[in-house]
Amino acid sequence: MAVKKFPKAPAHPERVCWGCDLYCPAKDMRCGNGSDRTQHPAELFGEDWEQWGLGAEEAAAAVKTAAGS
């Protein structure tokens, strides 16, 4: 089974539920996972959401080290 690629910056994230691999329209969720849709990380954390999280500090240090070399 092929895994869907998670979009980094969708045009209209508010139109989709991001809670599972189905990516259903917000008004027609098939999984029944709660009554509200799951928001895209960009909606919750802002456009730079990919630079957050586990390993973000190590990745930033690696980029800084590579740039300084």
PDB file of N, CA, C and O in Angstrom:
ATOM      1  N   MET A   1       0.833  -1.176   0.000  1.00  0.00           N
ATOM      2  CA  MET A   1       0.000   0.000   0.000  1.00  0.00           C
ATOM      3  C   MET A   1       0.881   1.245   0.000  1.00  0.00           C
ATOM      4  O   MET A   1       1.814   1.363   0.785  1.00  0.00           O
ATOM      5  N   ALA A   2       0.594   2.164  -0.867  1.00  0.00           N
ATOM      6  CA  ALA A   2       1.368   3.394  -0.967  1.00  0.00           C
ATOM      7  C   ALA A   2       0.950   4.371   0.119  1.00  0.00           C
ATOM      8  O   ALA A   2      -0.218   4.488   0.465  1.00  0.00           O
ATOM      9  N   VAL A   3       1.921   5.068   0.654  1.00  0.00           N
ATOM     10  CA  VAL A   3       1.662   6.061   1.700  1.00  0.00           C
ATOM     11  C   VAL A   3       1.514   7.417   1.033  1.00  0.00           C
ATOM     12  O   VAL A   3       2.341   7.800   0.208  1.00  0.00           O
ATOM     13  N   LYS A   4       0.467   8.128   1.408  1.00  0.00           N
ATOM     14  CA  LYS A   4       0.260   9.459   0.846  1.00  0.00           C
ATOM     15  C   LYS A   4       1.297  10.418   1.411  1.00  0.00           C
ATOM     16  O   LYS A   4       1.637  10.366   2.588  1.00  0.00           O
ATOM     17  N   LYS A   5       1.799  11.286   0.571  1.00  0.00           N
ATOM     18  CA  LYS A   5       2.757  12.298   0.994  1.00  0.00           C
ATOM     19  C   LYS A   5       2.001  13.421   1.709  1.00  0.00           C
ATOM     20  O   LYS A   5       1.006  13.926   1.204  1.00  0.00           O
ATOM     21  N   PHE A   6       2.459  13.782   2.911  1.00  0.00           N
ATOM     22  CA  PHE A   6       1.789  14.818   3.689  1.00  0.00           C
ATOM     23  C   PHE A   6       2.153  16.185   3.133  1.00  0.00           C
ATOM     24  O   PHE A   6       3.343  16.528   3.038  1.00  0.00           O
ATOM     25  N   PRO A   7       1.164  16.997   2.744  1.00  0.00           N
ATOM     26  CA  PRO A   7       1.462  18.316   2.172  1.00  0.00           C
ATOM     27  C   PRO A   7       2.020  19.271   3.217  1.00  0.00           C
ATOM     28  O   PRO A   7       1.509  19.366   4.328  1.00  0.00           O
ATOM     29  N   LYS A   8       3.069  19.969   2.852  1.00  0.00           N
ATOM     30  CA  LYS A   8       3.722  20.887   3.779  1.00  0.00           C
ATOM     31  C   LYS A   8       3.000  22.221   3.883  1.00  0.00           C
ATOM     32  O   LYS A   8       2.951  22.817   4.946  1.00  0.00           O
ATOM     33  N   ALA A   9       2.454  22.711   2.790  1.00  0.00           N
ATOM     34  CA  ALA A   9       1.762  24.003   2.797  1.00  0.00           C
ATOM     35  C   ALA A   9       0.570  23.947   1.844  1.00  0.00           C
ATOM     36  O   ALA A   9       0.618  24.483   0.747  1.00  0.00           O
ATOM     37  N   PRO A  10      -0.532  23.302   2.254  1.00  0.00           N
ATOM     38  CA  PRO A  10      -1.699  23.235   1.370  1.00  0.00           C
ATOM     39  C   PRO A  10      -2.347  24.611   1.196  1.00  0.00           C
ATOM     40  O   PRO A  10      -2.261  25.464   2.082  1.00  0.00           O
ATOM     41  N   ALA A  11      -3.009  24.799   0.061  1.00  0.00           N
ATOM     42  CA  ALA A  11      -3.624  26.095  -0.242  1.00  0.00           C
ATOM     43  C   ALA A  11      -4.749  26.446   0.733  1.00  0.00           C
ATOM     44  O   ALA A  11      -4.838  27.568   1.197  1.00  0.00           O
ATOM     45  N   HIS A  12      -5.612  25.489   1.037  1.00  0.00           N
ATOM     46  CA  HIS A  12      -6.742  25.729   1.936  1.00  0.00           C
ATOM     47  C   HIS A  12      -6.824  24.606   2.966  1.00  0.00           C
ATOM     48  O   HIS A  12      -7.677  23.719   2.855  1.00  0.00           O
ATOM     49  N   PRO A  13      -5.981  24.627   3.992  1.00  0.00           N
ATOM     50  CA  PRO A  13      -5.966  23.533   4.960  1.00  0.00           C
ATOM     51  C   PRO A  13      -7.264  23.424   5.759  1.00  0.00           C
ATOM     52  O   PRO A  13      -7.597  22.354   6.254  1.00  0.00           O
ATOM     53  N   GLU A  14      -8.020  24.499   5.842  1.00  0.00           N
ATOM     54  CA  GLU A  14      -9.257  24.483   6.618  1.00  0.00           C
ATOM     55  C   GLU A  14     -10.364  23.644   5.974  1.00  0.00           C
ATOM     56  O   GLU A  14     -11.358  23.326   6.599  1.00  0.00           O
ATOM     57  N   ARG A  15     -10.189  23.259   4.732  1.00  0.00           N
ATOM     58  CA  ARG A  15     -11.200  22.478   4.021  1.00  0.00           C
ATOM     59  C   ARG A  15     -11.060  20.972   4.207  1.00  0.00           C
ATOM     60  O   ARG A  15     -11.891  20.212   3.751  1.00  0.00           O
ATOM     61  N   VAL A  16      -9.984  20.539   4.879  1.00  0.00           N
ATOM     62  CA  VAL A  16      -9.666  19.119   4.980  1.00  0.00           C
ATOM     63  C   VAL A  16      -9.447  18.731   6.429  1.00  0.00           C
ATOM     64  O   VAL A  16      -8.938  19.513   7.227  1.00  0.00           O
ATOM     65  N   CYS A  17      -9.804  17.495   6.786  1.00  0.00           N
ATOM     66  CA  CYS A  17      -9.457  16.933   8.084  1.00  0.00           C
ATOM     67  C   CYS A  17      -8.144  16.182   7.911  1.00  0.00           C
ATOM     68  O   CYS A  17      -8.025  15.307   7.055  1.00  0.00           O
ATOM     69  N   TRP A  18      -7.149  16.493   8.729  1.00  0.00           N
ATOM     70  CA  TRP A  18      -5.812  15.923   8.602  1.00  0.00           C
ATOM     71  C   TRP A  18      -5.553  14.820   9.611  1.00  0.00           C
ATOM     72  O   TRP A  18      -4.418  14.434   9.850  1.00  0.00           O
ATOM     73  N   GLY A  19      -6.604  14.241  10.189  1.00  0.00           N
ATOM     74  CA  GLY A  19      -6.466  13.279  11.272  1.00  0.00           C
ATOM     75  C   GLY A  19      -5.999  11.897  10.886  1.00  0.00           C
ATOM     76  O   GLY A  19      -5.533  11.143  11.720  1.00  0.00           O
ATOM     77  N   CYS A  20      -6.132  11.503   9.636  1.00  0.00           N
ATOM     78  CA  CYS A  20      -5.690  10.174   9.194  1.00  0.00           C
ATOM     79  C   CYS A  20      -5.295  10.259   7.724  1.00  0.00           C
ATOM     80  O   CYS A  20      -5.253  11.333   7.146  1.00  0.00           O
ATOM     81  N   ASP A  21      -5.046   9.120   7.109  1.00  0.00           N
ATOM     82  CA  ASP A  21      -4.602   9.095   5.708  1.00  0.00           C
ATOM     83  C   ASP A  21      -5.725   9.318   4.696  1.00  0.00           C
ATOM     84  O   ASP A  21      -5.468   9.352   3.505  1.00  0.00           O
ATOM     85  N   LEU A  22      -6.964   9.462   5.156  1.00  0.00           N
ATOM     86  CA  LEU A  22      -8.076   9.654   4.226  1.00  0.00           C
ATOM     87  C   LEU A  22      -8.163  11.087   3.711  1.00  0.00           C
ATOM     88  O   LEU A  22      -8.617  11.311   2.588  1.00  0.00           O
ATOM     89  N   TYR A  23      -7.739  12.076   4.524  1.00  0.00           N
ATOM     90  CA  TYR A  23      -7.802  13.497   4.159  1.00  0.00           C
ATOM     91  C   TYR A  23      -9.186  13.863   3.631  1.00  0.00           C
ATOM     92  O   TYR A  23      -9.359  14.353   2.518  1.00  0.00           O
ATOM     93  N   CYS A  24     -10.210  13.625   4.445  1.00  0.00           N
ATOM     94  CA  CYS A  24     -11.603  13.858   4.067  1.00  0.00           C
ATOM     95  C   CYS A  24     -11.943  15.349   4.052  1.00  0.00           C
ATOM     96  O   CYS A  24     -11.330  16.131   4.774  1.00  0.00           O
ATOM     97  N   PRO A  25     -12.969  15.723   3.286  1.00  0.00           N
ATOM     98  CA  PRO A  25     -13.477  17.088   3.394  1.00  0.00           C
ATOM     99  C   PRO A  25     -13.945  17.347   4.822  1.00  0.00           C
ATOM    100  O   PRO A  25     -14.453  16.446   5.487  1.00  0.00           O
ATOM    101  N   ALA A  26     -13.798  18.546   5.293  1.00  0.00           N
ATOM    102  CA  ALA A  26     -14.107  18.883   6.679  1.00  0.00           C
ATOM    103  C   ALA A  26     -15.559  18.609   7.051  1.00  0.00           C
ATOM    104  O   ALA A  26     -15.869  18.331   8.195  1.00  0.00           O
ATOM    105  N   LYS A  27     -16.455  18.651   6.085  1.00  0.00           N
ATOM    106  CA  LYS A  27     -17.875  18.431   6.368  1.00  0.00           C
ATOM    107  C   LYS A  27     -18.323  16.999   6.095  1.00  0.00           C
ATOM    108  O   LYS A  27     -19.508  16.699   6.223  1.00  0.00           O
ATOM    109  N   ASP A  28     -17.408  16.128   5.724  1.00  0.00           N
ATOM    110  CA  ASP A  28     -17.768  14.747   5.402  1.00  0.00           C
ATOM    111  C   ASP A  28     -16.655  13.798   5.834  1.00  0.00           C
ATOM    112  O   ASP A  28     -16.011  13.151   5.015  1.00  0.00           O
ATOM    113  N   MET A  29     -16.410  13.712   7.157  1.00  0.00           N
ATOM    114  CA  MET A  29     -15.337  12.864   7.670  1.00  0.00           C
ATOM    115  C   MET A  29     -15.806  11.416   7.756  1.00  0.00           C
ATOM    116  O   MET A  29     -16.827  11.131   8.357  1.00  0.00           O
ATOM    117  N   ARG A  30     -15.073  10.512   7.145  1.00  0.00           N
ATOM    118  CA  ARG A  30     -15.457   9.105   7.080  1.00  0.00           C
ATOM    119  C   ARG A  30     -14.953   8.291   8.261  1.00  0.00           C
ATOM    120  O   ARG A  30     -15.521   7.267   8.589  1.00  0.00           O
ATOM    121  N   CYS A  31     -13.883   8.707   8.905  1.00  0.00           N
ATOM    122  CA  CYS A  31     -13.287   7.872   9.943  1.00  0.00           C
ATOM    123  C   CYS A  31     -14.048   7.918  11.264  1.00  0.00           C
ATOM    124  O   CYS A  31     -13.902   7.023  12.082  1.00  0.00           O
ATOM    125  N   GLY A  32     -14.831   8.955  11.495  1.00  0.00           N
ATOM    126  CA  GLY A  32     -15.563   9.067  12.744  1.00  0.00           C
ATOM    127  C   GLY A  32     -14.667   9.360  13.933  1.00  0.00           C
ATOM    128  O   GLY A  32     -15.039   9.114  15.066  1.00  0.00           O
ATOM    129  N   ASN A  33     -13.498   9.871  13.686  1.00  0.00           N
ATOM    130  CA  ASN A  33     -12.527  10.153  14.734  1.00  0.00           C
ATOM    131  C   ASN A  33     -12.855  11.489  15.396  1.00  0.00           C
ATOM    132  O   ASN A  33     -12.224  12.498  15.146  1.00  0.00           O
ATOM    133  N   GLY A  34     -13.863  11.486  16.237  1.00  0.00           N
ATOM    134  CA  GLY A  34     -14.263  12.727  16.900  1.00  0.00           C
ATOM    135  C   GLY A  34     -15.277  13.499  16.077  1.00  0.00           C
ATOM    136  O   GLY A  34     -15.596  13.141  14.955  1.00  0.00           O
ATOM    137  N   SER A  35     -15.775  14.560  16.638  1.00  0.00           N
ATOM    138  CA  SER A  35     -16.780  15.355  15.944  1.00  0.00           C
ATOM    139  C   SER A  35     -16.180  16.558  15.230  1.00  0.00           C
ATOM    140  O   SER A  35     -16.855  17.206  14.444  1.00  0.00           O
ATOM    141  N   ASP A  36     -14.936  16.877  15.513  1.00  0.00           N
ATOM    142  CA  ASP A  36     -14.260  18.010  14.885  1.00  0.00           C
ATOM    143  C   ASP A  36     -13.124  17.518  14.012  1.00  0.00           C
ATOM    144  O   ASP A  36     -12.543  16.468  14.258  1.00  0.00           O
ATOM    145  N   ARG A  37     -12.796  18.305  13.029  1.00  0.00           N
ATOM    146  CA  ARG A  37     -11.687  17.930  12.157  1.00  0.00           C
ATOM    147  C   ARG A  37     -10.357  18.195  12.842  1.00  0.00           C
ATOM    148  O   ARG A  37     -10.244  19.054  13.714  1.00  0.00           O
ATOM    149  N   THR A  38      -9.338  17.470  12.439  1.00  0.00           N
ATOM    150  CA  THR A  38      -7.983  17.681  12.933  1.00  0.00           C
ATOM    151  C   THR A  38      -7.329  18.740  12.063  1.00  0.00           C
ATOM    152  O   THR A  38      -7.322  18.629  10.835  1.00  0.00           O
ATOM    153  N   GLN A  39      -6.776  19.759  12.691  1.00  0.00           N
ATOM    154  CA  GLN A  39      -6.167  20.852  11.942  1.00  0.00           C
ATOM    155  C   GLN A  39      -4.796  20.460  11.396  1.00  0.00           C
ATOM    156  O   GLN A  39      -4.103  19.610  11.959  1.00  0.00           O
ATOM    157  N   HIS A  40      -4.414  21.113  10.319  1.00  0.00           N
ATOM    158  CA  HIS A  40      -3.080  20.953   9.735  1.00  0.00           C
ATOM    159  C   HIS A  40      -2.086  21.644  10.666  1.00  0.00           C
ATOM    160  O   HIS A  40      -2.406  22.653  11.291  1.00  0.00           O
ATOM    161  N   PRO A  41      -0.863  21.131  10.797  1.00  0.00           N
ATOM    162  CA  PRO A  41       0.134  21.773  11.667  1.00  0.00           C
ATOM    163  C   PRO A  41       0.377  23.250  11.346  1.00  0.00           C
ATOM    164  O   PRO A  41       0.665  24.039  12.246  1.00  0.00           O
ATOM    165  N   ALA A  42       0.240  23.646  10.084  1.00  0.00           N
ATOM    166  CA  ALA A  42       0.426  25.052   9.726  1.00  0.00           C
ATOM    167  C   ALA A  42      -0.642  25.934  10.362  1.00  0.00           C
ATOM    168  O   ALA A  42      -0.380  27.092  10.684  1.00  0.00           O
ATOM    169  N   GLU A  43      -1.832  25.384  10.558  1.00  0.00           N
ATOM    170  CA  GLU A  43      -2.894  26.139  11.217  1.00  0.00           C
ATOM    171  C   GLU A  43      -2.616  26.295  12.709  1.00  0.00           C
ATOM    172  O   GLU A  43      -2.963  27.302  13.309  1.00  0.00           O
ATOM    173  N   LEU A  44      -2.020  25.288  13.290  1.00  0.00           N
ATOM    174  CA  LEU A  44      -1.753  25.306  14.728  1.00  0.00           C
ATOM    175  C   LEU A  44      -0.478  26.049  15.090  1.00  0.00           C
ATOM    176  O   LEU A  44      -0.440  26.803  16.064  1.00  0.00           O
ATOM    177  N   PHE A  45       0.588  25.836  14.325  1.00  0.00           N
ATOM    178  CA  PHE A  45       1.915  26.326  14.706  1.00  0.00           C
ATOM    179  C   PHE A  45       2.485  27.394  13.787  1.00  0.00           C
ATOM    180  O   PHE A  45       3.580  27.897  14.032  1.00  0.00           O
ATOM    181  N   GLY A  46       1.810  27.712  12.696  1.00  0.00           N
ATOM    182  CA  GLY A  46       2.303  28.718  11.765  1.00  0.00           C
ATOM    183  C   GLY A  46       3.037  28.090  10.591  1.00  0.00           C
ATOM    184  O   GLY A  46       3.245  26.883  10.520  1.00  0.00           O
ATOM    185  N   GLU A  47       3.417  28.924   9.660  1.00  0.00           N
ATOM    186  CA  GLU A  47       4.037  28.461   8.415  1.00  0.00           C
ATOM    187  C   GLU A  47       5.382  27.769   8.621  1.00  0.00           C
ATOM    188  O   GLU A  47       5.813  26.985   7.792  1.00  0.00           O
ATOM    189  N   ASP A  48       6.061  28.056   9.723  1.00  0.00           N
ATOM    190  CA  ASP A  48       7.373  27.453   9.971  1.00  0.00           C
ATOM    191  C   ASP A  48       7.271  26.196  10.828  1.00  0.00           C
ATOM    192  O   ASP A  48       8.229  25.802  11.486  1.00  0.00           O
ATOM    193  N   TRP A  49       6.140  25.513  10.798  1.00  0.00           N
ATOM    194  CA  TRP A  49       5.889  24.360  11.663  1.00  0.00           C
ATOM    195  C   TRP A  49       6.898  23.245  11.469  1.00  0.00           C
ATOM    196  O   TRP A  49       7.183  22.507  12.405  1.00  0.00           O
ATOM    197  N   GLU A  50       7.485  23.111  10.303  1.00  0.00           N
ATOM    198  CA  GLU A  50       8.448  22.036  10.048  1.00  0.00           C
ATOM    199  C   GLU A  50       9.780  22.248  10.770  1.00  0.00           C
ATOM    200  O   GLU A  50      10.536  21.313  10.952  1.00  0.00           O
ATOM    201  N   GLN A  51      10.045  23.460  11.171  1.00  0.00           N
ATOM    202  CA  GLN A  51      11.302  23.759  11.846  1.00  0.00           C
ATOM    203  C   GLN A  51      11.213  23.517  13.342  1.00  0.00           C
ATOM    204  O   GLN A  51      12.182  23.721  14.053  1.00  0.00           O
ATOM    205  N   TRP A  52      10.064  23.079  13.833  1.00  0.00           N
ATOM    206  CA  TRP A  52       9.836  22.797  15.241  1.00  0.00           C
ATOM    207  C   TRP A  52      10.013  21.320  15.499  1.00  0.00           C
ATOM    208  O   TRP A  52      10.137  20.523  14.595  1.00  0.00           O
ATOM    209  N   GLY A  53       9.965  20.963  16.745  1.00  0.00           N
ATOM    210  CA  GLY A  53       9.827  19.567  17.131  1.00  0.00           C
ATOM    211  C   GLY A  53      11.122  18.855  17.424  1.00  0.00           C
ATOM    212  O   GLY A  53      12.185  19.465  17.602  1.00  0.00           O
ATOM    213  N   LEU A  54      10.994  17.541  17.484  1.00  0.00           N
ATOM    214  CA  LEU A  54      12.129  16.690  17.823  1.00  0.00           C
ATOM    215  C   LEU A  54      13.252  16.842  16.815  1.00  0.00           C
ATOM    216  O   LEU A  54      13.037  16.759  15.616  1.00  0.00           O
ATOM    217  N   GLY A  55      14.423  17.095  17.282  1.00  0.00           N
ATOM    218  CA  GLY A  55      15.586  17.201  16.419  1.00  0.00           C
ATOM    219  C   GLY A  55      15.763  18.558  15.763  1.00  0.00           C
ATOM    220  O   GLY A  55      16.688  18.747  14.991  1.00  0.00           O
ATOM    221  N   ALA A  56      14.886  19.511  16.037  1.00  0.00           N
ATOM    222  CA  ALA A  56      14.980  20.821  15.390  1.00  0.00           C
ATOM    223  C   ALA A  56      16.264  21.551  15.793  1.00  0.00           C
ATOM    224  O   ALA A  56      16.920  22.165  14.953  1.00  0.00           O
ATOM    225  N   GLU A  57      16.624  21.471  17.070  1.00  0.00           N
ATOM    226  CA  GLU A  57      17.835  22.148  17.529  1.00  0.00           C
ATOM    227  C   GLU A  57      19.077  21.512  16.908  1.00  0.00           C
ATOM    228  O   GLU A  57      19.998  22.215  16.493  1.00  0.00           O
ATOM    229  N   GLU A  58      19.109  20.183  16.832  1.00  0.00           N
ATOM    230  CA  GLU A  58      20.255  19.493  16.243  1.00  0.00           C
ATOM    231  C   GLU A  58      20.374  19.811  14.750  1.00  0.00           C
ATOM    232  O   GLU A  58      21.450  20.018  14.229  1.00  0.00           O
ATOM    233  N   ALA A  59      19.230  19.858  14.062  1.00  0.00           N
ATOM    234  CA  ALA A  59      19.244  20.172  12.631  1.00  0.00           C
ATOM    235  C   ALA A  59      19.736  21.592  12.392  1.00  0.00           C
ATOM    236  O   ALA A  59      20.515  21.852  11.488  1.00  0.00           O
ATOM    237  N   ALA A  60      19.283  22.540  13.242  1.00  0.00           N
ATOM    238  CA  ALA A  60      19.732  23.928  13.102  1.00  0.00           C
ATOM    239  C   ALA A  60      21.228  24.041  13.367  1.00  0.00           C
ATOM    240  O   ALA A  60      21.938  24.773  12.677  1.00  0.00           O
ATOM    241  N   ALA A  61      21.731  23.314  14.366  1.00  0.00           N
ATOM    242  CA  ALA A  61      23.164  23.343  14.664  1.00  0.00           C
ATOM    243  C   ALA A  61      23.975  22.748  13.519  1.00  0.00           C
ATOM    244  O   ALA A  61      25.041  23.255  13.177  1.00  0.00           O
ATOM    245  N   ALA A  62      23.455  21.699  12.904  1.00  0.00           N
ATOM    246  CA  ALA A  62      24.155  21.070  11.768  1.00  0.00           C
ATOM    247  C   ALA A  62      24.218  22.017  10.580  1.00  0.00           C
ATOM    248  O   ALA A  62      25.254  22.111   9.910  1.00  0.00           O
ATOM    249  N   VAL A  63      23.142  22.733  10.321  1.00  0.00           N
ATOM    250  CA  VAL A  63      23.127  23.702   9.217  1.00  0.00           C
ATOM    251  C   VAL A  63      24.106  24.824   9.509  1.00  0.00           C
ATOM    252  O   VAL A  63      24.859  25.266   8.646  1.00  0.00           O
ATOM    253  N   LYS A  64      24.125  25.298  10.748  1.00  0.00           N
ATOM    254  CA  LYS A  64      25.031  26.388  11.133  1.00  0.00           C
ATOM    255  C   LYS A  64      26.483  25.956  11.022  1.00  0.00           C
ATOM    256  O   LYS A  64      27.328  26.696  10.538  1.00  0.00           O
ATOM    257  N   THR A  65      26.766  24.722  11.439  1.00  0.00           N
ATOM    258  CA  THR A  65      28.130  24.190  11.339  1.00  0.00           C
ATOM    259  C   THR A  65      28.550  24.035   9.897  1.00  0.00           C
ATOM    260  O   THR A  65      29.673  24.393   9.521  1.00  0.00           O
ATOM    261  N   ALA A  66      27.658  23.524   9.055  1.00  0.00           N
ATOM    262  CA  ALA A  66      27.967  23.343   7.637  1.00  0.00           C
ATOM    263  C   ALA A  66      28.189  24.676   6.939  1.00  0.00           C
ATOM    264  O   ALA A  66      29.043  24.800   6.059  1.00  0.00           O
ATOM    265  N   ALA A  67      27.431  25.701   7.318  1.00  0.00           N
ATOM    266  CA  ALA A  67      27.577  27.010   6.718  1.00  0.00           C
ATOM    267  C   ALA A  67      28.881  27.694   7.142  1.00  0.00           C
ATOM    268  O   ALA A  67      29.481  28.435   6.386  1.00  0.00           O
ATOM    269  N   GLY A  68      29.315  27.402   8.358  1.00  0.00           N
ATOM    270  CA  GLY A  68      30.534  28.012   8.874  1.00  0.00           C
ATOM    271  C   GLY A  68      31.802  27.354   8.384  1.00  0.00           C
ATOM    272  O   GLY A  68      32.878  27.905   8.474  1.00  0.00           O
ATOM    273  N   SER A  69      31.684  26.143   7.818  1.00  0.00           N
ATOM    274  CA  SER A  69      32.871  25.408   7.387  1.00  0.00           C
ATOM    275  C   SER A  69      33.362  25.850   6.050  1.00  0.00           C
ATOM    276  O   SER A  69      32.739  26.267   5.193  1.00  0.00           O
TER     277      SER A  69
END
